XYZ file of C-alpha atoms in Angstrom:
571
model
C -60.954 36.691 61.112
C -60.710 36.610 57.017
C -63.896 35.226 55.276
C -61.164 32.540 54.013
C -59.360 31.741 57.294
C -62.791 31.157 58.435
C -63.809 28.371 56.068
C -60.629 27.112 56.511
C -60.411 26.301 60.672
C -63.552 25.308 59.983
C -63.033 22.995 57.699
C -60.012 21.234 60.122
C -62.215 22.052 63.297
C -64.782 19.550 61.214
C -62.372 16.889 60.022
C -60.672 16.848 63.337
C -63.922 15.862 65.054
C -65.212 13.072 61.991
C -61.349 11.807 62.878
C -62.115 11.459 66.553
C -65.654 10.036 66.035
C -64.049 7.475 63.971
C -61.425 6.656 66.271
C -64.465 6.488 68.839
C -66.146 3.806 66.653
C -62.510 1.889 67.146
C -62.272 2.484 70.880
C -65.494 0.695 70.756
C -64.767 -2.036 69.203
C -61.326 -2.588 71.575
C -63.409 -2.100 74.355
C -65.974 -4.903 73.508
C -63.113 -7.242 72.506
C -61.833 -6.555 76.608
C -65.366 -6.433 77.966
C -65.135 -10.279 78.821
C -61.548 -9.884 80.349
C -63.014 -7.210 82.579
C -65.904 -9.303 83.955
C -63.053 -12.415 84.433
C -60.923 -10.383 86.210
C -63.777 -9.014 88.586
C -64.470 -12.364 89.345
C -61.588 -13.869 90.012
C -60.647 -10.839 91.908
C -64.056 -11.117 94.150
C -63.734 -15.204 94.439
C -59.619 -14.605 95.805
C -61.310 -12.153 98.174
C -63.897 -14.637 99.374
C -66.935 -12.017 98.791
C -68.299 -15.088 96.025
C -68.308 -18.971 97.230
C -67.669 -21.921 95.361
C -69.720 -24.041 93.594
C -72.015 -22.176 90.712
C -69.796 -18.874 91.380
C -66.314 -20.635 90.307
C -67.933 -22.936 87.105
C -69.008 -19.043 86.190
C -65.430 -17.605 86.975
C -63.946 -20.355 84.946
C -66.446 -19.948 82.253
C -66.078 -16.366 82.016
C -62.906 -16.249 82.085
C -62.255 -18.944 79.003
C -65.106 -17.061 77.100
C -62.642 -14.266 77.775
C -60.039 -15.553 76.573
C -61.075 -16.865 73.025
C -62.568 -13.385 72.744
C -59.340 -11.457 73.183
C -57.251 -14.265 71.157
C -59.951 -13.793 68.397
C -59.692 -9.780 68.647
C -56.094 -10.203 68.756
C -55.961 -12.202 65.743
C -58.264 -9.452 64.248
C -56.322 -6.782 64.799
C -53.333 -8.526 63.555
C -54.791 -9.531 59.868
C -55.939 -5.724 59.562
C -52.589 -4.668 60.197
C -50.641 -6.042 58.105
C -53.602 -6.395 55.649
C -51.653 -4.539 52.496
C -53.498 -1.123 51.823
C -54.035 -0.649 47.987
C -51.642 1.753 46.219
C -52.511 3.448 42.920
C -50.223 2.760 39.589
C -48.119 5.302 38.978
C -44.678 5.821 37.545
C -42.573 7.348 40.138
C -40.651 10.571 39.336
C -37.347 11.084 41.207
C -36.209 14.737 42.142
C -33.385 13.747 40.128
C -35.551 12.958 37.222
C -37.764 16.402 37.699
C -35.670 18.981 40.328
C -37.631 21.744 38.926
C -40.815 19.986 39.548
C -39.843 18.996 42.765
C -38.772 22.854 43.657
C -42.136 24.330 42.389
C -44.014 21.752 44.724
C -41.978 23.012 47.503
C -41.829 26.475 46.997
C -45.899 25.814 46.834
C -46.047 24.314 50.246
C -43.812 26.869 51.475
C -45.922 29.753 50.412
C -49.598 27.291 51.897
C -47.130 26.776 55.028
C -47.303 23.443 54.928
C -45.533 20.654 54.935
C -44.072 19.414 51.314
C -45.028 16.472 49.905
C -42.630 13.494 50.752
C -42.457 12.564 46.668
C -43.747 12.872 43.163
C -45.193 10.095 40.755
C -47.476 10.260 37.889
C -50.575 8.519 36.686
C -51.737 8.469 33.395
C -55.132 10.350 34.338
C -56.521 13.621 34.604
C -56.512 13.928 38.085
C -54.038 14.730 41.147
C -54.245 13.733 44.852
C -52.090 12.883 47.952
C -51.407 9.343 48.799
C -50.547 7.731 52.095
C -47.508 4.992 51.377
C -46.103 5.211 54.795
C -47.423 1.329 55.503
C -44.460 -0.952 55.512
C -45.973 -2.848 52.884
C -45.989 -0.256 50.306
C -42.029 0.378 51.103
C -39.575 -0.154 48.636
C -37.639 -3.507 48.076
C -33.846 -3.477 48.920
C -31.254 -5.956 47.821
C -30.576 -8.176 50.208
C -26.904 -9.980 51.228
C -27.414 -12.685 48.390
C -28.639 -10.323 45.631
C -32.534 -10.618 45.418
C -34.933 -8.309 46.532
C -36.413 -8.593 49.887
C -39.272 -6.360 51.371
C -37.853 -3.798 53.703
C -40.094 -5.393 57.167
C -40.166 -2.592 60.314
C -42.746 -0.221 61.769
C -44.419 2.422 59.691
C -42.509 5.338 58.428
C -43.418 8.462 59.223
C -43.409 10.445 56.454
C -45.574 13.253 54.325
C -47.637 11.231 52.005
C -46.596 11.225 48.052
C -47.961 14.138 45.025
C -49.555 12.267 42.457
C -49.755 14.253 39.470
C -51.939 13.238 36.113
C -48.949 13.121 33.673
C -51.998 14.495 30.377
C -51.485 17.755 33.185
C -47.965 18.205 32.789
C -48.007 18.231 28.864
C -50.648 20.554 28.036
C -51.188 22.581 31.032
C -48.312 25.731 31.259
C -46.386 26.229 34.566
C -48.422 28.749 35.876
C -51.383 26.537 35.493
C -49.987 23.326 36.933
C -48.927 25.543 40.329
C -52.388 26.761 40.223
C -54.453 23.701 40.286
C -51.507 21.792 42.615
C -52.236 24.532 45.439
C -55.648 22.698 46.706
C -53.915 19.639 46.717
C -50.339 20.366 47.834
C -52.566 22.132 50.711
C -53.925 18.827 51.897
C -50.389 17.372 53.380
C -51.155 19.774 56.948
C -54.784 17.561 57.530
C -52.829 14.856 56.406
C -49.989 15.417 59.334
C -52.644 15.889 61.818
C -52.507 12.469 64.343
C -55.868 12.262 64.535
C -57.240 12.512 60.973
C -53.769 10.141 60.225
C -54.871 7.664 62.713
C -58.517 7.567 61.555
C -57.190 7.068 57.920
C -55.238 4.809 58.673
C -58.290 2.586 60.591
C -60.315 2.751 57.418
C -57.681 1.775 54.539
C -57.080 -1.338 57.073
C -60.271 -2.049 57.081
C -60.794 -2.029 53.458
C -57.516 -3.670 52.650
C -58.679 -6.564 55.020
C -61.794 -6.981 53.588
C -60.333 -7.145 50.062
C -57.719 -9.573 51.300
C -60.609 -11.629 52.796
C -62.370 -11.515 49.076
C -58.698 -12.746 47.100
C -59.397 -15.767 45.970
C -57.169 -18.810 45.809
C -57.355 -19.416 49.330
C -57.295 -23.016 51.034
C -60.187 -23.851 53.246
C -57.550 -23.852 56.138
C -57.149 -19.499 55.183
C -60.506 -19.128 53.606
C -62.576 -19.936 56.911
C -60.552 -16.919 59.188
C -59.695 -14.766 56.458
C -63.824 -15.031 55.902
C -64.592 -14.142 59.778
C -61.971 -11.124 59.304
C -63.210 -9.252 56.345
C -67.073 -9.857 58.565
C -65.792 -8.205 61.106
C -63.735 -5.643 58.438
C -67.277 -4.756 56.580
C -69.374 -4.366 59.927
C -66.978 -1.807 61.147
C -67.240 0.049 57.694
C -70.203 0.189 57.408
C -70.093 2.311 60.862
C -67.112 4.344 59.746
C -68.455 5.031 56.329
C -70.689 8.068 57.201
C -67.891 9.678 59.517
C -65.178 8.854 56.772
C -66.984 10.466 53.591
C -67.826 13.725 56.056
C -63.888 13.805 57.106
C -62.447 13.341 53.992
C -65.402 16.302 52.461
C -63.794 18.363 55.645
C -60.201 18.014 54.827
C -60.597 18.748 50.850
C -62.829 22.221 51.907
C -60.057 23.321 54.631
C -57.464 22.371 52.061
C -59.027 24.852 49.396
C -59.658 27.535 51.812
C -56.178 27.768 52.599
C -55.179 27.705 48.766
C -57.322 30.682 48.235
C -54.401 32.663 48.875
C -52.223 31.135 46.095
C -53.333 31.943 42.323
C -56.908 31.944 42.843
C -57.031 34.245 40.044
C -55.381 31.394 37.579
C -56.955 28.825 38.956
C -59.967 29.661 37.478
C -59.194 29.545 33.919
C -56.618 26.165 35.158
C -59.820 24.666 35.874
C -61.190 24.785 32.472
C -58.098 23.418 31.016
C -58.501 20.278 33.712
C -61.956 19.752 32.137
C -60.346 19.857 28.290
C -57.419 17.657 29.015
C -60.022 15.115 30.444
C -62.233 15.608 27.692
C -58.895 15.313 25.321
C -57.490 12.623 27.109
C -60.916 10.020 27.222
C -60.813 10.840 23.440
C -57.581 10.276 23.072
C -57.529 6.463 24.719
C -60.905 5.464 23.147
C -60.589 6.856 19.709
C -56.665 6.333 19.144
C -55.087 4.386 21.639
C -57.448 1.524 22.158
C -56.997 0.676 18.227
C -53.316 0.361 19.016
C -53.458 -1.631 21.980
C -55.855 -4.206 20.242
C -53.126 -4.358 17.337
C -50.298 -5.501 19.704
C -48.846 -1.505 19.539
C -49.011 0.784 21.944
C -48.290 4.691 21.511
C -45.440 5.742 23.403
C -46.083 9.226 23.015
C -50.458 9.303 24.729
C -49.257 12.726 26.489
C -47.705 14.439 23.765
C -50.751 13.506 21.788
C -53.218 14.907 24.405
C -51.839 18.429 23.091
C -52.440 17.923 19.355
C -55.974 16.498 20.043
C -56.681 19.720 22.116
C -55.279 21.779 19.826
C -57.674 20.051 17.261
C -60.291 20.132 19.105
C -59.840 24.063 19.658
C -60.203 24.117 16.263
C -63.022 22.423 15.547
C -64.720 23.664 18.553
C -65.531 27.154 19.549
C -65.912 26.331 23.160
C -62.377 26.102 22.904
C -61.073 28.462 20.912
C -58.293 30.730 21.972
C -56.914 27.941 24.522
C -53.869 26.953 21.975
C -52.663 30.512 22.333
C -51.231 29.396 26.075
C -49.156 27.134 23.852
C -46.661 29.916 23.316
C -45.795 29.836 27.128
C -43.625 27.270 29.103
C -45.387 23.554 29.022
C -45.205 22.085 32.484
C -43.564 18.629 31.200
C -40.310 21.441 30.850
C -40.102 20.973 34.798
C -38.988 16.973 33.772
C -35.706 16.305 32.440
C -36.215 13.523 30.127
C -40.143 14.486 29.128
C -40.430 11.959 26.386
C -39.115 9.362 28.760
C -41.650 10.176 31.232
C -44.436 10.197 28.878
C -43.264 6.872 27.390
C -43.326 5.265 31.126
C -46.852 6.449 31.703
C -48.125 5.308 28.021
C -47.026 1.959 28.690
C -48.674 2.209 32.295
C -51.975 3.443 30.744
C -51.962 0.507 27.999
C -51.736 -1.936 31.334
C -54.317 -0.619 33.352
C -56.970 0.058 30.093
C -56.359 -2.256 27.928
C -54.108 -5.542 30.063
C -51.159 -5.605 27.671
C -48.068 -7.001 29.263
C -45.148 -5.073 31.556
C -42.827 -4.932 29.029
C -41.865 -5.018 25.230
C -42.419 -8.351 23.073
C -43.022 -9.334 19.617
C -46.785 -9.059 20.024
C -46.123 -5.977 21.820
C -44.224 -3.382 20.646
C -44.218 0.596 21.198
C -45.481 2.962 17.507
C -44.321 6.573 17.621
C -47.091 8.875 15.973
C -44.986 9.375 12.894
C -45.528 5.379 12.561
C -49.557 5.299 13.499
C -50.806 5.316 10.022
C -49.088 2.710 8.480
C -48.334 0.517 11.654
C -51.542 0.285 13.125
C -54.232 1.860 10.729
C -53.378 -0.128 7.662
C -52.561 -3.104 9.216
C -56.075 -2.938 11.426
C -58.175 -2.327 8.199
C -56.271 -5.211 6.094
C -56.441 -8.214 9.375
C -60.339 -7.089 9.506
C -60.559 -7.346 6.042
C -58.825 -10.942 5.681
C -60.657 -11.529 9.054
C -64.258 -11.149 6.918
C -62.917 -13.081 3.805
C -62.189 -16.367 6.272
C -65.812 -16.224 7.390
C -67.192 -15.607 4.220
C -64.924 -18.197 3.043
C -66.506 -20.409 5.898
C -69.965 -19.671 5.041
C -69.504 -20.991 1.243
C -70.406 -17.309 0.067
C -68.883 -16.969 -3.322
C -67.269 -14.479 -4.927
C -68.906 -11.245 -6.230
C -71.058 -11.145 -9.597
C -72.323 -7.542 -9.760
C -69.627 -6.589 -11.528
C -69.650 -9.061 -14.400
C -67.754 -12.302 -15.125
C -67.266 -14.120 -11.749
C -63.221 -14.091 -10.334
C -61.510 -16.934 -10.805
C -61.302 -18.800 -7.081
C -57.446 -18.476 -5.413
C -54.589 -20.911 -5.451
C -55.805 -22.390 -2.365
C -59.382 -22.189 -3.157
C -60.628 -19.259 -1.569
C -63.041 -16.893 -3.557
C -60.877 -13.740 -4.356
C -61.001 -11.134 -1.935
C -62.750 -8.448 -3.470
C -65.113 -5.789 -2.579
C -67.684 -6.485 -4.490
C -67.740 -9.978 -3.004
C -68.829 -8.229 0.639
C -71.196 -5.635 -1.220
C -73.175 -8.784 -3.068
C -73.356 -11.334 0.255
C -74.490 -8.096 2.221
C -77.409 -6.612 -0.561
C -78.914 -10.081 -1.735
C -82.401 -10.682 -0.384
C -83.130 -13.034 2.403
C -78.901 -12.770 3.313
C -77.775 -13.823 6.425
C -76.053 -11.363 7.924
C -76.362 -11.948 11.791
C -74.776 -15.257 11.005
C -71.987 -13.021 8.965
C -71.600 -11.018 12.253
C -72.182 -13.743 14.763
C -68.876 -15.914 12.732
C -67.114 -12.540 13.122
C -67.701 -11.934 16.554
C -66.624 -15.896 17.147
C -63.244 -15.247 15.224
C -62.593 -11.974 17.271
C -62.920 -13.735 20.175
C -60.873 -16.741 19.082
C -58.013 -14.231 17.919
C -58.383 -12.417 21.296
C -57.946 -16.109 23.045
C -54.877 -17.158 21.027
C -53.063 -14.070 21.953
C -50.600 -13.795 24.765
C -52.088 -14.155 27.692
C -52.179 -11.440 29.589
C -50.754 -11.565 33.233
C -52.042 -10.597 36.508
C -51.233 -7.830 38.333
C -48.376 -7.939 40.393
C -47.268 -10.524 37.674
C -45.125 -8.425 36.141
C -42.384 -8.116 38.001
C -40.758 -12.128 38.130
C -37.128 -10.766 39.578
C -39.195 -9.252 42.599
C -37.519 -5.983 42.412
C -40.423 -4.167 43.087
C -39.995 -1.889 40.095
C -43.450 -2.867 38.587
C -45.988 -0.086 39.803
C -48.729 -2.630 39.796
C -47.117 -4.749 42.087
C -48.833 -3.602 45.362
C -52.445 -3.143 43.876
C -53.556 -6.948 44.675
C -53.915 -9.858 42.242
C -56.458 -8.120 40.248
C -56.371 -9.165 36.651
C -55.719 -6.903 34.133
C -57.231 -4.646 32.306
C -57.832 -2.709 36.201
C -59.940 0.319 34.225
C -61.533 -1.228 30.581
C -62.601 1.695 28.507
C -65.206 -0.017 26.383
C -67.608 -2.852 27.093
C -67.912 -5.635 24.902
C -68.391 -4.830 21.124
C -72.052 -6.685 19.885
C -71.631 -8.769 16.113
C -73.367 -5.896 14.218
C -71.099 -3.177 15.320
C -67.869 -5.704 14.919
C -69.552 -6.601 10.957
C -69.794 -2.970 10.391
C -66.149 -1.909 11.626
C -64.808 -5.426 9.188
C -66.810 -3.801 6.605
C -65.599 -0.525 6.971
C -62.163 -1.540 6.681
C -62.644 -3.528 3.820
C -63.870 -0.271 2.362
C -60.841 1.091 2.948
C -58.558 -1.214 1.623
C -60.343 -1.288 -1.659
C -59.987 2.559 -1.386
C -56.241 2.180 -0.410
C -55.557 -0.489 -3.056
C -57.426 1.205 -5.970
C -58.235 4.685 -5.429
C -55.352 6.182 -4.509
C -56.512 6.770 -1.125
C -54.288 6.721 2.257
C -54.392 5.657 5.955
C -54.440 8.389 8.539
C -54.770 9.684 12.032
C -57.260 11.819 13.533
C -56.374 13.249 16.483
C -60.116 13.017 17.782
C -61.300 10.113 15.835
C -58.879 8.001 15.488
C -57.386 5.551 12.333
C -58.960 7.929 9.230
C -59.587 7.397 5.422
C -57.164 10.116 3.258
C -58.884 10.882 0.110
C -56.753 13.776 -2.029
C -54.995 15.016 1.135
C -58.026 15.242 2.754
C -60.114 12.845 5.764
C -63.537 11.445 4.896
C -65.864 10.954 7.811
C -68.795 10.241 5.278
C -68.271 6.188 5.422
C -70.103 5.086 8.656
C -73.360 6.036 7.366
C -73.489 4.146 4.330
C -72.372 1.153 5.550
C -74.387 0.523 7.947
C -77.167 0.928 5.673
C -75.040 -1.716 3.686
C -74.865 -4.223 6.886
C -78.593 -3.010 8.933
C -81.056 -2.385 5.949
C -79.087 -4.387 2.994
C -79.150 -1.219 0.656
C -76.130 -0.891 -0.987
C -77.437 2.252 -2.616
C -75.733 4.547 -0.671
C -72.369 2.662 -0.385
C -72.030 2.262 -4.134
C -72.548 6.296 -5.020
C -69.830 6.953 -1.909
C -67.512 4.094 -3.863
C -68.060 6.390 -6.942
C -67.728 9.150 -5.818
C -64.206 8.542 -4.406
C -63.139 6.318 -7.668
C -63.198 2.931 -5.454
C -63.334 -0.448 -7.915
C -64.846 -3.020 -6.380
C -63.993 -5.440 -8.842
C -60.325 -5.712 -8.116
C -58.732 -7.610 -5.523
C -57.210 -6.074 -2.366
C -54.505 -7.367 -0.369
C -55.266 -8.591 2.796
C -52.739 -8.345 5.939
């Protein structure tokens, strides 16, 4: 026997016996539910029989027996809320073999060549990961029109079928073909455990159990629903904690006999594959938090996030020397050839990944609206930097602070009162002794919030779909409001005063320098001075808004030919 046939059987040999001690556990359980029924029954047997009299024998028969009863009524109601308690299937965008036939014959030629069986379908997720998922629970089937025209639920008995590829759609745009096959082998090989009855049935016990416990924590219930939904998810959380040693050790089993047999496809490729994984993630966190999450706070939202994950790789292989030499793959094939309509793909899962990070809304509005790359700088940099700029006027305008004097003669207030907006205005509040500037930040902070209030409100998930047709992808993860994933936490009123500052910078620069708004595929909305980005601003302005020395501020403003004096306009 082969080192790697050896790891592998015992790898299943393992998971095949966490599966049957977790179907023990469950065996268990039914058994204790039918204990009382058992001891009934042997009574009434032995009283019909005349081996027990009457009296104290038959009150204990009878008692027994309706003790027995309310226990299996209670188990059977049990049993019933955890199966049709609605397991919890990932977002994704699903991907027809229509959409991606070359995709779909790679994945099978795969399983072919692991001898195993092919993954029922394909969807993406707009993450850097991949992994098999069971939908075969009649919940998670599709909708179907019904005689009158609306959607209905298809209702029936599980369908047996191989559980469903998901594929991290950052994967399929910078990763080349021979790459994608590579790292899909360990994954693709997980469909045989996955067919086994015994692992299936053990699954299956655990995602009921966890969907019934998060039913029994939805809130909105009625005290009529709360009370047994309550007694359900007790009983739900008592048998996972049981299962939970048995089901980490299974699932650790399944994913080591699944590699073993992948050995045998590409290991060779799936080497270097692996380091590309850990740049698209790398690429892809940078990506959301540096680019996208400006956008999304903007009402815009890239329509392009996986054809940028290439040029902020390809950036970062040039700024980095950990990865140089990776852009040279770019010359070969790009796995997102395998789709038909790539850019529609990639615009499906942007709009999914702006849901699930960020809570915008299912589909297109006036405060929401899709910016191609081309459109970044001027659609989303220029107008963030000019709303935080107007955004810092109002509060100054709200904390009396007048306009700036450093520069000589006072400005003139505004037509409707307001001190001019100008730079120096900021620079003067900011650098006078004894100046307030946690109350500066703390108004700030209090307006971001009240902007973030009077926007659209965001809806729930499952929300998003009012005709029912079950297209929305979010529709069977649970009334979980949105955002599911938040990238950042909470911004404090220092590091909001210094980003309002910044941008004012900006403007000024934009307005009176010459300068331009830009995108940096790493760093996000960027300052163009002379064709080129400056990255030199965060330092001096936060000595500016932390230390109140606008030293260093005012040689950067000279340096790049900023006047402070002049007034810039404000979005």
């Amino acid at each position: 026997m082969s080192g790697t046939g050896s790891v592998e059987e015992l790898g299943a040999h393992a998971a095949r016996a966490r599966a049957l001690a977790l179907l023990r556990i469950r065996s268990r359980a039914t058994a204790l539910a039918i204990l009382p029924a058992g001891a009934a029954v042997v009574l009434l047997v032995a009283g019909a029989q005349g081996r027990i009299g009457p009296g104290v024998w038959s009150t204990v028969s009878w008692t027994v027996t309706g003790i027995a009863v309310v226990v299996l009524l209670t188990a059977a109601a049990v049993a019933v809320a955890v199966a049709r308690a609605r397991p919890a299937v990932s977002p994704t965008v699903p991907l027809t073999e229509a959409a991606a036939p070359d995709l779909y014959r790679l994945v099978r030629d795969l399983a072919d060549r692991l001898d195993v069986p092919a993954p029922s379908a394909i969807a993406l997720t707009p993450d850097c990961d991949s992994w098999l998922e069971d939908r075969t629970h009649p919940a998670a089937q599709p909708r179907v029109k019904g005689p009158e025209g609306p959607a209905v639920t298809r209702r029936g008995r599980r369908v047996r079928a191989a559980p469903v590829l998901v594929i991290g759609s950052p994967f399929l745009w910078w990763m080349r073909v021979a790459e994608l096959r590579a790292v899909l082998a360990p994954v693709v090989a997980g469909t045989e455990p996955a067919a086994h009855p015994d692992i299936a049935a053990a699954r299956r016990f655990v995602r009921g159990l966890d969907a019934a416990v998060a039913d029994a924590a939805e809130p909105g219930k009625g005290f009529v629903r709360r009370v047994p939904a309550a007694f359900v998810g007790w009983i739900a959380r008592m048998l996972l904690r049981g299962c939970r040693g048995h089901a980490a050790e299974m699932e650790r089993c399944v994913a080591a006999a699944a590699s073993g047999r992948a050995q045998q496809v590409d290991h060779g490729l799936r080497i270097v594959a692996q380091e590309q994984v850990g740049l698209a993630y790398a690429g892809w966190d940078r990506l959301l938090t540096r680019v996208a999450l400006p956008a999304w706070r903007m009402g815009r939202w890239p329509s392009r996030l996986d054809a940028g994950v290439v040029s902020a790789l390809t950036e970062l292989s040039r700024r980095d020397r950990l990865a140089e030499g990776f852009t040279s793959r770019l010359g070969e094939r790009p796995a997102c050839d395998l789709i038909e309509e790539p850019g529609a793909a990639d615009e499906a899962a942007s709009l999914l990944a702006a849901r699930l990070f960020h809570g915008g809304p299912a589909e297109t509005g006036p405060g929401w609206s899709p910016v191609d790359w081309q459109q970044y700088p001027e659609e989303v940099v220029d107008r963030k930097w000019r709303t935080e700029a107007a955004r810092l006027h109002r509060v100054l305008d709200a904390l009396g602070v007048a306009a700036g004097v450093s520069v000589g003669v006072p400005e003139p207030p505004s037509a409707d009162g307001s001190a001019v907006p100008t730079l120096a205005r900021v620079i003067d509040h900011l650098a006078t002794p004894g100046a307030d500037s946690e109350a500066l930040a703390a108004g700030i902070g209090a307006a971001v919030a009240r902007d973030e209030e009077m926007a659209a409100p965001r809806p729930r998930a499952g929300g998003g779909d009012p005709a029912g047709t079950g297209a929305d992808p979010l529709d069977l993860w649970g009334p979980v409001p949105l955002p599911l994933f938040p990238l950042q936490p909470p911004r404090t009123g220092t590091e909001l005063l210094a980003d309002h500052v910044v941008a004012m910078v900006c403007c000024a620069a934009v307005d009176t320098a010459g300068a331009a708004p830009g995108l940096d595929w790493l760093d996000g909305p960027a300052l163009m001075v002379d064709g080129g980005r400056r990255s030199d601003l965060g330092a001096p302005v936060l000595s500016l808004v932390e230390d109140g020395d606008a030293e260093p501020l005012l040689s950067w403003l000279t340096t790049v030919g900023v006047r402070t004096d002049k007034p810039v306009r404000l979005g």
